Short mmCIF file of C-alpha atoms in Angstrom, two decimals:
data_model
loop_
_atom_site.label_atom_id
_atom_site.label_comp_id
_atom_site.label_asym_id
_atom_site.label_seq_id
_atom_site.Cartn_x
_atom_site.Cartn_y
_atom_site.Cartn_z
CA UNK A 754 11.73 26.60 12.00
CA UNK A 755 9.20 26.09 9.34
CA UNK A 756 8.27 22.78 8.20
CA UNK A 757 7.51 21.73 4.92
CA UNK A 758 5.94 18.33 4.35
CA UNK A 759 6.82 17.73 0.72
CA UNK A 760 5.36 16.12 -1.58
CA UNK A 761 4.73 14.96 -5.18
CA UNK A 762 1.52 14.32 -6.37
CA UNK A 763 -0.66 12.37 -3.42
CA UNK A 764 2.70 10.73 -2.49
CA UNK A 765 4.95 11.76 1.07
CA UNK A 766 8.48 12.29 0.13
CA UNK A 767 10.12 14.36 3.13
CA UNK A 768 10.42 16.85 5.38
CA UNK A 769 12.28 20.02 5.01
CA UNK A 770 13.10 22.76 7.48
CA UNK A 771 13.52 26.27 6.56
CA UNK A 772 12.19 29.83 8.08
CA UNK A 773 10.28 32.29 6.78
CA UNK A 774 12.85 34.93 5.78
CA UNK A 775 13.97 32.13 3.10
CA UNK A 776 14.28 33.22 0.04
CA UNK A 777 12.03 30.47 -2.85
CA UNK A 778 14.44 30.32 -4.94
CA UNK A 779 17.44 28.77 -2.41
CA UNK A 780 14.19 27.06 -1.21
CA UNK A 781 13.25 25.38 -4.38
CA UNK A 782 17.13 24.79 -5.06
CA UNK A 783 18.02 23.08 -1.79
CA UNK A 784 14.56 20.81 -1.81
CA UNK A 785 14.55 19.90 -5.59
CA UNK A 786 18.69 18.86 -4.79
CA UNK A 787 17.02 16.56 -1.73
CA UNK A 788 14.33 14.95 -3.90
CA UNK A 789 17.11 14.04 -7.06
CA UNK A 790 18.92 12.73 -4.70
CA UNK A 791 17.01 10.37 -3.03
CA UNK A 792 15.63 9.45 -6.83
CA UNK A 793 19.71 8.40 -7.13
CA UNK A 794 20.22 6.60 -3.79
CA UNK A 795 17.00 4.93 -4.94
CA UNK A 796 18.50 4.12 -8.46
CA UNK A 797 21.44 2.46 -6.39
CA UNK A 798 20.03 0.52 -4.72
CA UNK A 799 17.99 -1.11 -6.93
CA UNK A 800 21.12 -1.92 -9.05
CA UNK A 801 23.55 -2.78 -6.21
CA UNK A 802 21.54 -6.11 -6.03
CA UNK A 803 22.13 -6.82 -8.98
CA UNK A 804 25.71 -6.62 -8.91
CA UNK A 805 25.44 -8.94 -5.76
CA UNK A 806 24.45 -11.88 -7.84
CA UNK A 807 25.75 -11.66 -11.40
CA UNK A 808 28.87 -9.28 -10.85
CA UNK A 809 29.84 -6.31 -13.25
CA UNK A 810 28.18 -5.29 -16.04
CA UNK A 811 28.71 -6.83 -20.00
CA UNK A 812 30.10 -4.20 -22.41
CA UNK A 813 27.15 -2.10 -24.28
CA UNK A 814 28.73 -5.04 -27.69
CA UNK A 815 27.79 -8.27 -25.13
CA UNK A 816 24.48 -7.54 -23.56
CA UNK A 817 21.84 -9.62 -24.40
CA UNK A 818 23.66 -11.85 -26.58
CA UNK A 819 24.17 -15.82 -25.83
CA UNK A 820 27.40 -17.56 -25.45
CA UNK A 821 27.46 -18.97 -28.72
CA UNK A 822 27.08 -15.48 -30.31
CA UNK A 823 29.62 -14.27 -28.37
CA UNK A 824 31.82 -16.77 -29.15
CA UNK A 825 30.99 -16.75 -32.74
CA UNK A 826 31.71 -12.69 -33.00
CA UNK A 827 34.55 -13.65 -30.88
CA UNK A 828 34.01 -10.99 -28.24
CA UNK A 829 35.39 -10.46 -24.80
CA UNK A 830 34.83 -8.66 -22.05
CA UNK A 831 38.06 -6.78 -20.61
CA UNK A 832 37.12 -5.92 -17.65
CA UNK A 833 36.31 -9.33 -16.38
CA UNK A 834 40.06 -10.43 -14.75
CA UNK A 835 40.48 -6.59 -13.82
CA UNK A 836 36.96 -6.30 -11.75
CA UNK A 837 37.42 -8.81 -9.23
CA UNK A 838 35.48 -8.75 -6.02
CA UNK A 839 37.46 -9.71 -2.87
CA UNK A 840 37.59 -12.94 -1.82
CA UNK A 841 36.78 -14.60 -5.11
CA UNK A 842 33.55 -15.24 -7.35
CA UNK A 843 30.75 -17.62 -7.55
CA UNK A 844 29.09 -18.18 -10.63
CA UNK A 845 25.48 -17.08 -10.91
CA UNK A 846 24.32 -16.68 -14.55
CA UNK A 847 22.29 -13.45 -15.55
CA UNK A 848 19.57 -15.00 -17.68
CA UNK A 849 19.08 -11.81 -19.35
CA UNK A 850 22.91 -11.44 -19.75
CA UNK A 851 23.19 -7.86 -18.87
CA UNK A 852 26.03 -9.10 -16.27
CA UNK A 853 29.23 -11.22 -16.72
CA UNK A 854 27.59 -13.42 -13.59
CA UNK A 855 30.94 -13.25 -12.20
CA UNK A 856 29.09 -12.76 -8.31
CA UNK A 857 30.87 -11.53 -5.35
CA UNK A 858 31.07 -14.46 -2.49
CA UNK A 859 28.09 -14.58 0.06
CA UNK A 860 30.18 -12.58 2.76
CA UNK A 861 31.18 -9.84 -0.06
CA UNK A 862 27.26 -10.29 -0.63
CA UNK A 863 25.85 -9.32 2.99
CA UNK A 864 28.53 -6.42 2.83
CA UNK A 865 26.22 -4.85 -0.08
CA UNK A 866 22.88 -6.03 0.84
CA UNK A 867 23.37 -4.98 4.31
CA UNK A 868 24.81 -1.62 3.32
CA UNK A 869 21.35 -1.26 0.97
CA UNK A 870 19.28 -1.82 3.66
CA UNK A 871 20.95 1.11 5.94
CA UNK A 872 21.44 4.00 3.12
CA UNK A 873 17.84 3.30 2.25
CA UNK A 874 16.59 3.46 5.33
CA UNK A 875 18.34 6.89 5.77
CA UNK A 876 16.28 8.40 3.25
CA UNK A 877 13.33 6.35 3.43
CA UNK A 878 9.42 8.19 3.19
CA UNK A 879 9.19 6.68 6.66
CA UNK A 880 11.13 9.27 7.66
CA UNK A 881 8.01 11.98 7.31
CA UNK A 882 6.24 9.42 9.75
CA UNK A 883 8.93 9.54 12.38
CA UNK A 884 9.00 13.53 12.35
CA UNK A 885 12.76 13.39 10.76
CA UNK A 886 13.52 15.88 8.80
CA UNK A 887 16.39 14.62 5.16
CA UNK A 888 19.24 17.02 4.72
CA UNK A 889 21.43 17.22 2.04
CA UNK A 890 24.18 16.03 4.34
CA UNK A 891 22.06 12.51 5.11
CA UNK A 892 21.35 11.95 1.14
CA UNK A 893 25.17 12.40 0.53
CA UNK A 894 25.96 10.22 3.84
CA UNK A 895 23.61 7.33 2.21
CA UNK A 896 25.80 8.03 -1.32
CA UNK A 897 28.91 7.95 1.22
CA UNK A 898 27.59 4.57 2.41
CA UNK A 899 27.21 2.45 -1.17
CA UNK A 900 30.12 3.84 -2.92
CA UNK A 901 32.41 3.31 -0.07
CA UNK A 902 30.35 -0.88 0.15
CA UNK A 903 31.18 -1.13 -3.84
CA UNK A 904 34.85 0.24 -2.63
CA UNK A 905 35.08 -2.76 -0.07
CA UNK A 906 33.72 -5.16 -2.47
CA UNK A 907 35.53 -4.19 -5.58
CA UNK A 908 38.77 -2.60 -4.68
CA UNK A 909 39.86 -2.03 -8.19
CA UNK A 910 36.91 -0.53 -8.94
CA UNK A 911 33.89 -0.90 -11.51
CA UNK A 912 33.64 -1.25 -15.28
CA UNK A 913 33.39 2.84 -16.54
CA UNK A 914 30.16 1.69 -18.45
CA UNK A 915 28.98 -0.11 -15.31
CA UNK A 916 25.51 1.71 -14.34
CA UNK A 917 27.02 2.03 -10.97
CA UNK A 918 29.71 3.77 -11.36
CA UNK A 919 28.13 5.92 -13.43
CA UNK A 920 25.65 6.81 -11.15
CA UNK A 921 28.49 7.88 -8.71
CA UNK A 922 30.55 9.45 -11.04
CA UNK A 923 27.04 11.81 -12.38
CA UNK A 924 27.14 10.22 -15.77
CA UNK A 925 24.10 8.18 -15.45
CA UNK A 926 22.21 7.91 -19.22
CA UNK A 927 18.30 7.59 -18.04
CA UNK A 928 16.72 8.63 -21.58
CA UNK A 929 14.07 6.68 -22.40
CA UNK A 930 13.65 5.40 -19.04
CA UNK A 931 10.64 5.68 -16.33
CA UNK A 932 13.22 7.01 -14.23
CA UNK A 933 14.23 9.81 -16.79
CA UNK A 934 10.71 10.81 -16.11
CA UNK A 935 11.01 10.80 -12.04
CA UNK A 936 14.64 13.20 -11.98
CA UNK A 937 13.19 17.13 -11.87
CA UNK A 938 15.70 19.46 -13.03
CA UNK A 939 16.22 22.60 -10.70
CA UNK A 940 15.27 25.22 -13.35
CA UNK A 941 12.27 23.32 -14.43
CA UNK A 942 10.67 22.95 -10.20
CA UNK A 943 7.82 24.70 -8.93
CA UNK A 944 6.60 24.50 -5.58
CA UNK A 945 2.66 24.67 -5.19
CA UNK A 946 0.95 25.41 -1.38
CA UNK A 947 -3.07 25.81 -0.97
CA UNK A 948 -2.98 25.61 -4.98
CA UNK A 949 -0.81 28.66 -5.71
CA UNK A 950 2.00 28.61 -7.08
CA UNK A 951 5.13 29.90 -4.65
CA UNK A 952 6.75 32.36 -7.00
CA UNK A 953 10.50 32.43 -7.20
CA UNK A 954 12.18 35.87 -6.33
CA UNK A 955 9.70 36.15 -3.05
CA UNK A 956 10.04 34.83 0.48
CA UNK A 957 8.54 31.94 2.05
CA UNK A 958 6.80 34.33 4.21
CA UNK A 959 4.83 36.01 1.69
CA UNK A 960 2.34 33.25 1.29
CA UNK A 961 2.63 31.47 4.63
CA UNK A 962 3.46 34.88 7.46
CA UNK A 963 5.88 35.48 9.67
CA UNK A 964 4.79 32.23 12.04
CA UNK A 965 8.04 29.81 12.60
CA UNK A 966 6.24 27.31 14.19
CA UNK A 967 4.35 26.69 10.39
CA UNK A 968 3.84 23.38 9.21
CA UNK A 969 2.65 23.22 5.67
CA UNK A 970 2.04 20.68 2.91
CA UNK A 971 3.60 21.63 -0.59
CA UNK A 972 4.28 19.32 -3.69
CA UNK A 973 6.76 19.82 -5.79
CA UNK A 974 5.90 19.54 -9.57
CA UNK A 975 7.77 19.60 -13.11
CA UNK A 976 6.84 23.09 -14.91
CA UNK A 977 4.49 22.71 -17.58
CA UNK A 978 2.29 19.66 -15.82
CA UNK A 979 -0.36 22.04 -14.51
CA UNK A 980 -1.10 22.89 -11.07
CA UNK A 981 -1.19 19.64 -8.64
CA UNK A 982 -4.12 17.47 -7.12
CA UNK A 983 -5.43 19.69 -3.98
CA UNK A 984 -5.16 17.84 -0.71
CA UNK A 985 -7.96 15.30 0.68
CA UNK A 986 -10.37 16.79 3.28
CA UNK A 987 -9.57 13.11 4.63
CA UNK A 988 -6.66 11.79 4.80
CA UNK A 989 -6.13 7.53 3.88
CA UNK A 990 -5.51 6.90 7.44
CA UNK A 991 -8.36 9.12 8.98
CA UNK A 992 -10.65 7.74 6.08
CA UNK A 993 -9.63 4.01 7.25
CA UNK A 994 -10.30 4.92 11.42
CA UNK A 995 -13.88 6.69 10.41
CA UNK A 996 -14.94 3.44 8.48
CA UNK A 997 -13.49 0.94 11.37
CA UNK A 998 -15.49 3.64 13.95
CA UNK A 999 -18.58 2.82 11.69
CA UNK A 1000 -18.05 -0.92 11.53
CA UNK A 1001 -17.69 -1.13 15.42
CA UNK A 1002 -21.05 1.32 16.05
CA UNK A 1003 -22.87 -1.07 13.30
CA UNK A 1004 -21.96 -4.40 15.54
CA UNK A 1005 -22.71 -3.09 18.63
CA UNK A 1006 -26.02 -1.70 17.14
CA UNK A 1007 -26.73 -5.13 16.09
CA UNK A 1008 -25.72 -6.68 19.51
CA UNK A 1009 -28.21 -4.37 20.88
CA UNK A 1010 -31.18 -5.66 18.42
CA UNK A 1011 -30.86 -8.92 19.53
CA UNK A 1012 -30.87 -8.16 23.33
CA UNK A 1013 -34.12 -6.62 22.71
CA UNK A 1014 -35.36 -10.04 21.91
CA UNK A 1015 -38.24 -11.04 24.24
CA UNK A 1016 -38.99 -14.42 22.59
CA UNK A 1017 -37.23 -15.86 25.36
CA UNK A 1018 -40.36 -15.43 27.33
CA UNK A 1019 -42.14 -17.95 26.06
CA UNK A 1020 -39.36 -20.71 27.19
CA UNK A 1021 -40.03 -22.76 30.13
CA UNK A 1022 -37.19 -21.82 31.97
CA UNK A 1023 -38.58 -18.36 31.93
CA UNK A 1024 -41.79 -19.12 33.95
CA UNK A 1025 -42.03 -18.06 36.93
CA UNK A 1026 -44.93 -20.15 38.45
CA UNK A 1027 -43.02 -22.92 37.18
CA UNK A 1028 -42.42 -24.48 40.92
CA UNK A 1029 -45.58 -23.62 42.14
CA UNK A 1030 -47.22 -25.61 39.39
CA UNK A 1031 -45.07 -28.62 39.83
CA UNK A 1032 -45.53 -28.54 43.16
CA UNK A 1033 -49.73 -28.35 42.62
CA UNK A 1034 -49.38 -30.91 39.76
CA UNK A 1035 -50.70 -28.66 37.54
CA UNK A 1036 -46.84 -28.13 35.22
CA UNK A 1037 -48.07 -30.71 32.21
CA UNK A 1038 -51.31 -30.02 31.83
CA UNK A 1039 -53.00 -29.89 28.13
CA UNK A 1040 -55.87 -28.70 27.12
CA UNK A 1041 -57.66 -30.43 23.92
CA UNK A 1042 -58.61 -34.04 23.24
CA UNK A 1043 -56.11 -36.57 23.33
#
């Protein structure tokens, strides 16, 4: 199997196996579906927190607003006493009243935090580190994971304007968002290798041969931005082991210097017709007038 070390920009993301006789375009499909869906998993998990300690989300007509506003326009959210988390609430105000602050208890809590933890883990840029490959099937086992946490948690299920269930459901808004900026669509990626672009309609084996044992770097890039960065001679890590390997020969060069040092000679200690003057009377003996 090939191996494809992807990345965007100067940043790992993950590894991908294919072969050769892969055809770009399934290529390009099948990596750019692994990368969006991390970006989503990620998304999740940055908002599953959230709902850990204020609850559901306020209507698009409450957010932001104070309690006296909302009691002055007389508003009310409907969702509140049909979004309940098991085992009751505990009241944690959102002081930028996005959520109803309506908070799970702490064991309904751990249940989401915990589940967090694992699905990001699963999917995690570590991953390139430990030589583990991300599949499609482990981004849709981390998806798996939160909605069926949320499930546990919320049993009659989430607000429709709730991020989170939007997210699940694919109706996420992200205009106007850094995120909007991260998602690639599939017609729009390009794959780049030894800074050439890998055309779609060829094989992978066209630019890299007909070796399965190939393990190559590409980056994955938005059409339009230009061709990407070209990899460092030096990698961070090798960079960081040359300058500790020139540190350590600098000491030990310096160490050296000073065990050259023959000053020592002129101590006492160092004399060796020390005893045989002492013994002769001659060890304090000055010369010059007193």
């Amino acid at each position: 199997m090939v191996q494809l070390h992807v990345k965007r920009g100067n940043e790992s993301q993950f590894l991908f196996n294919t072969t050769v006789d892969a055809q770009l375009d399934t290529a390009i499909q099948q990596i750019t579906a692994i990368y969006n869906g991390r970006l989503k998993v990620d998304r999740l998990c940055s908002e599953i927190p959230e709902l850990a300690d204020h609850g559901i989300t306020l209507p698009p007509n409450m957010r932001g607003m104070t309690e006296e506003q909302i009691v002055d326009l007389k508003l009310r959210d409907e969702w509140e006493d049909k979004c309940v988390p098991s085992g009751g609430t505990i009241f944690r105000k959102d002081e930028i009243g996005r959520r109803n602050g309506h908070a799970p208890n702490d064991k309904m809590k751990d249940v989401l935090m915990k589940t967090v933890e694992e699905a990001k883990a699963l999917i995690s840029k570590k991953q390139v580190q430990a030589n583990v490959c991300v599949t499609m099937e482990m981004v849709k086992e981390a998806l798996d994971q939160l909605r069926g946490a949320v499930m546990i948690v919320y049993p009659m299920g989430l607000p429709p304007h709730d991020p989170i269930n939007m997210e699940f459901e694919d109706r996420e808004d992200l205009s106007g968002t850094q995120a909007y900026l991260q998602v690639i669509p599939e017609d729009e990626c390009q794959l780049w290798w030894a800074a050439k672009e890998m055309q779609r309609g060829k094989k992978l084996q066209d630019y890299i041969g007909k070796n399965e044992k190939t393990k190559i770097v590409v980056k994955i890039q938005k059409k339009g931005q230009g061709a990407p960065a070209r990899e460092p001679l030096v990698t961070d890590e090798q960079q960081k082991q040359m300058m500790m390997h020139y540190y350590r020969r600098q000491e030990e060069l310096k160490k050296l210097e000073e065990a050259d040092d023959d000053s020592y000679l002129d101590s006492k200690w160092s004399d060796r017709q020390a005893l045989k003057k002492q013994f002769q009377g001659l060890a304090n003996i000055k010369w010059g007038p007193r």
